Amino acid sequence: MKPIGKHSLLGASGEISDFQEILRYLDELILYDNMWDDGNSLGPKEVHNYLTRVMYNRRNKFNPLWNSLVLGGVKNGQKYLGTVSMIGVNFEDNHVATGFGNHLARPILRQEWHENLSFEDGVRLLEKCMRVLLYRDRSAVNKLQIAKITEDGVTISQPYSLKTYWEFSAFENPAQGAI
């Protein structure tokens, strides 16, 4: 995760070197925007649109950036959350996910998320989603970070481990009952 400008936070999955290239593009964009010195700054919607164009352009050149991106932010009281795939497919919603999270976490979010969710309840919901994803990929690491975006800026927590329980009988002997 990386703060972008004054109002946004970018998260990525995929190739780290491609993410670093995206960050270089964004650093140039933010620097160019700041050089105008007009008191205006890019908001999350503008950054998301820019990333959509970058990813789609690289796809069309048959040299895609191998990342899935999530961009969130708050500007002038307006919350924004969007995602962009490596081929430029994008959307915005109240909750987004990338990769396997689209299949396993989004249904949980659709069922349990609501507009008035407190920050603490939101963290518990995200931990539940991440625990489901972790249990389905035993090679995954059980560490995560939580970010909070407000008008005052971005706060990113230190990495911490999810509490897990691996003593379920299906985990102890997964081949039992297999033919």
PDB file of C-alpha atoms in Angstrom:
ATOM      1  CA  MET A   1       0.000   0.000   0.000  1.00  0.00           C
ATOM      2  CA  LYS A   2       1.173   3.501  -0.756  1.00  0.00           C
ATOM      3  CA  PRO A   3      -0.387   6.940  -0.159  1.00  0.00           C
ATOM      4  CA  ILE A   4      -0.866   8.853  -3.424  1.00  0.00           C
ATOM      5  CA  GLY A   5      -1.046  12.624  -3.136  1.00  0.00           C
ATOM      6  CA  LYS A   6      -3.104  14.152  -0.330  1.00  0.00           C
ATOM      7  CA  HIS A   7      -6.344  12.236  -0.739  1.00  0.00           C
ATOM      8  CA  SER A   8      -5.690   8.657  -1.932  1.00  0.00           C
ATOM      9  CA  LEU A   9      -4.219   5.286  -1.049  1.00  0.00           C
ATOM     10  CA  LEU A  10      -3.188   2.652  -3.583  1.00  0.00           C
ATOM     11  CA  GLY A  11      -2.978  -1.070  -2.885  1.00  0.00           C
ATOM     12  CA  ALA A  12      -1.702  -3.656  -5.317  1.00  0.00           C
ATOM     13  CA  SER A  13      -1.322  -7.366  -5.775  1.00  0.00           C
ATOM     14  CA  GLY A  14       0.891  -8.979  -8.372  1.00  0.00           C
ATOM     15  CA  GLU A  15       4.378  -8.186  -9.638  1.00  0.00           C
ATOM     16  CA  ILE A  16       6.275  -5.883  -7.262  1.00  0.00           C
ATOM     17  CA  SER A  17       8.536  -4.393  -9.975  1.00  0.00           C
ATOM     18  CA  ASP A  18       5.481  -3.464 -12.044  1.00  0.00           C
ATOM     19  CA  PHE A  19       3.947  -1.856  -8.954  1.00  0.00           C
ATOM     20  CA  GLN A  20       7.134   0.171  -8.529  1.00  0.00           C
ATOM     21  CA  GLU A  21       6.797   1.358 -12.137  1.00  0.00           C
ATOM     22  CA  ILE A  22       3.178   2.384 -11.486  1.00  0.00           C
ATOM     23  CA  LEU A  23       4.388   4.324  -8.431  1.00  0.00           C
ATOM     24  CA  ARG A  24       6.959   6.124 -10.616  1.00  0.00           C
ATOM     25  CA  TYR A  25       4.175   7.095 -13.045  1.00  0.00           C
ATOM     26  CA  LEU A  26       2.080   8.384 -10.149  1.00  0.00           C
ATOM     27  CA  ASP A  27       5.001  10.310  -8.611  1.00  0.00           C
ATOM     28  CA  GLU A  28       5.454  12.110 -11.948  1.00  0.00           C
ATOM     29  CA  LEU A  29       1.723  12.816 -12.167  1.00  0.00           C
ATOM     30  CA  ILE A  30       1.540  14.221  -8.619  1.00  0.00           C
ATOM     31  CA  LEU A  31       4.702  16.298  -9.155  1.00  0.00           C
ATOM     32  CA  TYR A  32       3.304  17.730 -12.408  1.00  0.00           C
ATOM     33  CA  ASP A  33       0.006  18.508 -10.677  1.00  0.00           C
ATOM     34  CA  ASN A  34       1.804  20.246  -7.772  1.00  0.00           C
ATOM     35  CA  MET A  35       3.863  22.389 -10.166  1.00  0.00           C
ATOM     36  CA  TRP A  36       0.683  24.212 -11.206  1.00  0.00           C
ATOM     37  CA  ASP A  37       0.503  25.618  -7.647  1.00  0.00           C
ATOM     38  CA  ASP A  38      -3.170  26.436  -8.141  1.00  0.00           C
ATOM     39  CA  GLY A  39      -4.387  25.162  -4.764  1.00  0.00           C
ATOM     40  CA  ASN A  40      -6.055  22.172  -6.400  1.00  0.00           C
ATOM     41  CA  SER A  41      -4.871  18.584  -6.034  1.00  0.00           C
ATOM     42  CA  LEU A  42      -5.771  15.319  -7.713  1.00  0.00           C
ATOM     43  CA  GLY A  43      -8.475  13.354  -5.966  1.00  0.00           C
ATOM     44  CA  PRO A  44      -8.991   9.604  -5.884  1.00  0.00           C
ATOM     45  CA  LYS A  45     -11.396   9.588  -8.837  1.00  0.00           C
ATOM     46  CA  GLU A  46      -8.849  11.360 -11.067  1.00  0.00           C
ATOM     47  CA  VAL A  47      -6.044   9.026  -9.981  1.00  0.00           C
ATOM     48  CA  HIS A  48      -8.283   5.988 -10.587  1.00  0.00           C
ATOM     49  CA  ASN A  49      -9.149   7.215 -14.084  1.00  0.00           C
ATOM     50  CA  TYR A  50      -5.445   7.766 -14.797  1.00  0.00           C
ATOM     51  CA  LEU A  51      -4.577   4.238 -13.623  1.00  0.00           C
ATOM     52  CA  THR A  52      -7.351   2.804 -15.788  1.00  0.00           C
ATOM     53  CA  ARG A  53      -5.855   4.487 -18.846  1.00  0.00           C
ATOM     54  CA  VAL A  54      -2.302   3.393 -17.965  1.00  0.00           C
ATOM     55  CA  MET A  55      -3.291  -0.258 -17.490  1.00  0.00           C
ATOM     56  CA  TYR A  56      -5.418  -0.332 -20.655  1.00  0.00           C
ATOM     57  CA  ASN A  57      -2.691   1.371 -22.698  1.00  0.00           C
ATOM     58  CA  ARG A  58      -0.046  -1.106 -21.555  1.00  0.00           C
ATOM     59  CA  ARG A  59      -2.390  -3.987 -22.346  1.00  0.00           C
ATOM     60  CA  ASN A  60      -2.894  -2.672 -25.876  1.00  0.00           C
ATOM     61  CA  LYS A  61       0.872  -2.561 -26.377  1.00  0.00           C
ATOM     62  CA  PHE A  62       1.026  -6.251 -25.332  1.00  0.00           C
ATOM     63  CA  ASN A  63       3.216  -5.253 -22.393  1.00  0.00           C
ATOM     64  CA  PRO A  64       0.799  -5.278 -19.445  1.00  0.00           C
ATOM     65  CA  LEU A  65       1.690  -4.345 -15.913  1.00  0.00           C
ATOM     66  CA  TRP A  66       0.969  -7.553 -13.969  1.00  0.00           C
ATOM     67  CA  ASN A  67      -0.970  -5.984 -11.107  1.00  0.00           C
ATOM     68  CA  SER A  68      -4.472  -5.663  -9.788  1.00  0.00           C
ATOM     69  CA  LEU A  69      -4.976  -2.291  -8.138  1.00  0.00           C
ATOM     70  CA  VAL A  70      -7.331  -0.941  -5.487  1.00  0.00           C
ATOM     71  CA  LEU A  71      -7.549   2.812  -4.996  1.00  0.00           C
ATOM     72  CA  GLY A  72      -9.449   4.501  -2.192  1.00  0.00           C
ATOM     73  CA  GLY A  73      -9.673   8.030  -0.960  1.00  0.00           C
ATOM     74  CA  VAL A  74     -11.636  10.934   0.426  1.00  0.00           C
ATOM     75  CA  LYS A  75     -11.757  14.419  -1.067  1.00  0.00           C
ATOM     76  CA  ASN A  76     -14.184  17.204  -0.151  1.00  0.00           C
ATOM     77  CA  GLY A  77     -16.241  14.776   1.927  1.00  0.00           C
ATOM     78  CA  GLN A  78     -16.719  12.373  -0.995  1.00  0.00           C
ATOM     79  CA  LYS A  79     -15.564   8.786  -0.387  1.00  0.00           C
ATOM     80  CA  TYR A  80     -14.203   6.819  -3.324  1.00  0.00           C
ATOM     81  CA  LEU A  81     -13.184   3.200  -3.826  1.00  0.00           C
ATOM     82  CA  GLY A  82     -12.295   1.602  -7.142  1.00  0.00           C
ATOM     83  CA  THR A  83     -10.307  -1.215  -8.668  1.00  0.00           C
ATOM     84  CA  VAL A  84      -8.388  -1.719 -11.928  1.00  0.00           C
ATOM     85  CA  SER A  85      -7.250  -5.050 -13.372  1.00  0.00           C
ATOM     86  CA  MET A  86      -4.059  -5.633 -15.344  1.00  0.00           C
ATOM     87  CA  ILE A  87      -5.979  -5.209 -18.608  1.00  0.00           C
ATOM     88  CA  GLY A  88      -7.738  -1.995 -17.611  1.00  0.00           C
ATOM     89  CA  VAL A  89     -11.074  -3.433 -16.507  1.00  0.00           C
ATOM     90  CA  ASN A  90     -12.287  -1.146 -13.737  1.00  0.00           C
ATOM     91  CA  PHE A  91     -15.226  -0.355 -11.517  1.00  0.00           C
ATOM     92  CA  GLU A  92     -16.064   1.497  -8.349  1.00  0.00           C
ATOM     93  CA  ASP A  93     -18.213   0.223  -5.503  1.00  0.00           C
ATOM     94  CA  ASN A  94     -18.631   0.366  -1.721  1.00  0.00           C
ATOM     95  CA  HIS A  95     -16.335  -2.676  -1.424  1.00  0.00           C
ATOM     96  CA  VAL A  96     -13.884  -4.204  -3.889  1.00  0.00           C
ATOM     97  CA  ALA A  97     -11.452  -7.113  -3.975  1.00  0.00           C
ATOM     98  CA  THR A  98      -8.850  -8.539  -6.318  1.00  0.00           C
ATOM     99  CA  GLY A  99      -8.024 -12.077  -7.372  1.00  0.00           C
ATOM    100  CA  PHE A 100      -9.545 -14.872  -5.331  1.00  0.00           C
ATOM    101  CA  GLY A 101     -11.067 -12.267  -3.020  1.00  0.00           C
ATOM    102  CA  ASN A 102     -13.601 -11.476  -5.754  1.00  0.00           C
ATOM    103  CA  HIS A 103     -14.950 -15.017  -5.422  1.00  0.00           C
ATOM    104  CA  LEU A 104     -14.728 -15.599  -1.667  1.00  0.00           C
ATOM    105  CA  ALA A 105     -14.618 -12.234   0.116  1.00  0.00           C
ATOM    106  CA  ARG A 106     -17.065 -10.182  -1.961  1.00  0.00           C
ATOM    107  CA  PRO A 107     -20.058 -12.437  -1.126  1.00  0.00           C
ATOM    108  CA  ILE A 108     -19.298 -11.956   2.590  1.00  0.00           C
ATOM    109  CA  LEU A 109     -18.962  -8.206   2.063  1.00  0.00           C
ATOM    110  CA  ARG A 110     -22.238  -8.053   0.106  1.00  0.00           C
ATOM    111  CA  GLN A 111     -24.021  -9.807   2.958  1.00  0.00           C
ATOM    112  CA  GLU A 112     -22.501  -8.021   5.970  1.00  0.00           C
ATOM    113  CA  TRP A 113     -21.348  -4.565   4.816  1.00  0.00           C
ATOM    114  CA  HIS A 114     -23.609  -1.567   5.419  1.00  0.00           C
ATOM    115  CA  GLU A 115     -23.154   2.197   5.149  1.00  0.00           C
ATOM    116  CA  ASN A 116     -23.023   2.863   8.907  1.00  0.00           C
ATOM    117  CA  LEU A 117     -20.357   0.252   9.713  1.00  0.00           C
ATOM    118  CA  SER A 118     -17.973   1.515  12.413  1.00  0.00           C
ATOM    119  CA  PHE A 119     -14.223   1.351  11.816  1.00  0.00           C
ATOM    120  CA  GLU A 120     -13.824  -1.430  14.412  1.00  0.00           C
ATOM    121  CA  ASP A 121     -16.669  -3.481  12.871  1.00  0.00           C
ATOM    122  CA  GLY A 122     -15.149  -2.894   9.428  1.00  0.00           C
ATOM    123  CA  VAL A 123     -11.785  -4.233  10.625  1.00  0.00           C
ATOM    124  CA  ARG A 124     -13.513  -7.333  12.068  1.00  0.00           C
ATOM    125  CA  LEU A 125     -15.328  -7.867   8.750  1.00  0.00           C
ATOM    126  CA  LEU A 126     -12.086  -7.542   6.779  1.00  0.00           C
ATOM    127  CA  GLU A 127     -10.355  -9.960   9.149  1.00  0.00           C
ATOM    128  CA  LYS A 128     -13.192 -12.441   8.618  1.00  0.00           C
ATOM    129  CA  CYS A 129     -12.769 -12.145   4.838  1.00  0.00           C
ATOM    130  CA  MET A 130      -8.995 -12.529   5.066  1.00  0.00           C
ATOM    131  CA  ARG A 131      -9.342 -15.550   7.357  1.00  0.00           C
ATOM    132  CA  VAL A 132     -11.627 -17.249   4.801  1.00  0.00           C
ATOM    133  CA  LEU A 133      -9.076 -16.529   2.070  1.00  0.00           C
ATOM    134  CA  LEU A 134      -6.212 -17.762   4.243  1.00  0.00           C
ATOM    135  CA  TYR A 135      -7.962 -21.069   5.037  1.00  0.00           C
ATOM    136  CA  ARG A 136      -8.361 -21.691   1.304  1.00  0.00           C
ATOM    137  CA  ASP A 137      -4.710 -21.037   0.466  1.00  0.00           C
ATOM    138  CA  ARG A 138      -2.462 -22.788   2.945  1.00  0.00           C
ATOM    139  CA  SER A 139       0.672 -21.238   1.408  1.00  0.00           C
ATOM    140  CA  ALA A 140      -0.547 -17.689   2.144  1.00  0.00           C
ATOM    141  CA  VAL A 141       0.876 -15.626   4.973  1.00  0.00           C
ATOM    142  CA  ASN A 142      -1.505 -14.739   7.806  1.00  0.00           C
ATOM    143  CA  LYS A 143      -0.242 -11.154   8.146  1.00  0.00           C
ATOM    144  CA  LEU A 144      -2.130  -8.082   7.034  1.00  0.00           C
ATOM    145  CA  GLN A 145      -2.225  -4.316   7.357  1.00  0.00           C
ATOM    146  CA  ILE A 146      -5.267  -2.101   7.739  1.00  0.00           C
ATOM    147  CA  ALA A 147      -5.428   1.383   6.240  1.00  0.00           C
ATOM    148  CA  LYS A 148      -7.792   4.185   7.236  1.00  0.00           C
ATOM    149  CA  ILE A 149      -8.425   7.078   4.873  1.00  0.00           C
ATOM    150  CA  THR A 150     -10.032  10.289   6.125  1.00  0.00           C
ATOM    151  CA  GLU A 151     -10.061  13.950   5.139  1.00  0.00           C
ATOM    152  CA  ASP A 152      -7.085  14.362   7.495  1.00  0.00           C
ATOM    153  CA  GLY A 153      -4.956  11.840   5.612  1.00  0.00           C
ATOM    154  CA  VAL A 154      -3.997   8.189   5.437  1.00  0.00           C
ATOM    155  CA  THR A 155      -3.073   5.934   8.352  1.00  0.00           C
ATOM    156  CA  ILE A 156      -1.585   2.476   7.738  1.00  0.00           C
ATOM    157  CA  SER A 157      -1.303   0.019  10.613  1.00  0.00           C
ATOM    158  CA  GLN A 158       1.756  -2.058  11.343  1.00  0.00           C
ATOM    159  CA  PRO A 159       1.515  -5.617   9.974  1.00  0.00           C
ATOM    160  CA  TYR A 160      -0.129  -8.056  12.378  1.00  0.00           C
ATOM    161  CA  SER A 161      -1.036 -11.745  12.307  1.00  0.00           C
ATOM    162  CA  LEU A 162      -4.559 -13.085  12.097  1.00  0.00           C
ATOM    163  CA  LYS A 163      -5.597 -15.532  14.768  1.00  0.00           C
ATOM    164  CA  THR A 164      -6.311 -18.856  13.080  1.00  0.00           C
ATOM    165  CA  TYR A 165      -7.464 -22.310  14.138  1.00  0.00           C
ATOM    166  CA  TRP A 166      -6.070 -25.259  12.184  1.00  0.00           C
ATOM    167  CA  GLU A 167      -7.341 -28.126  14.383  1.00  0.00           C
ATOM    168  CA  PHE A 168     -10.453 -28.759  12.279  1.00  0.00           C
ATOM    169  CA  SER A 169     -10.609 -32.449  11.303  1.00  0.00           C
ATOM    170  CA  ALA A 170     -10.768 -31.536   7.601  1.00  0.00           C
ATOM    171  CA  PHE A 171      -7.427 -29.725   7.970  1.00  0.00           C
ATOM    172  CA  GLU A 172      -5.796 -32.575   9.931  1.00  0.00           C
ATOM    173  CA  ASN A 173      -6.659 -35.311   7.425  1.00  0.00           C
ATOM    174  CA  PRO A 174      -7.769 -33.745   4.112  1.00  0.00           C
ATOM    175  CA  ALA A 175      -7.546 -37.064   2.234  1.00  0.00           C
ATOM    176  CA  GLN A 176     -10.039 -38.810   4.521  1.00  0.00           C
ATOM    177  CA  GLY A 177     -13.067 -39.866   2.518  1.00  0.00           C
ATOM    178  CA  ALA A 178     -11.287 -39.392  -0.815  1.00  0.00           C
ATOM    179  CA  ILE A 179     -11.397 -42.277  -3.251  1.00  0.00           C
TER     180      ILE A 179
END
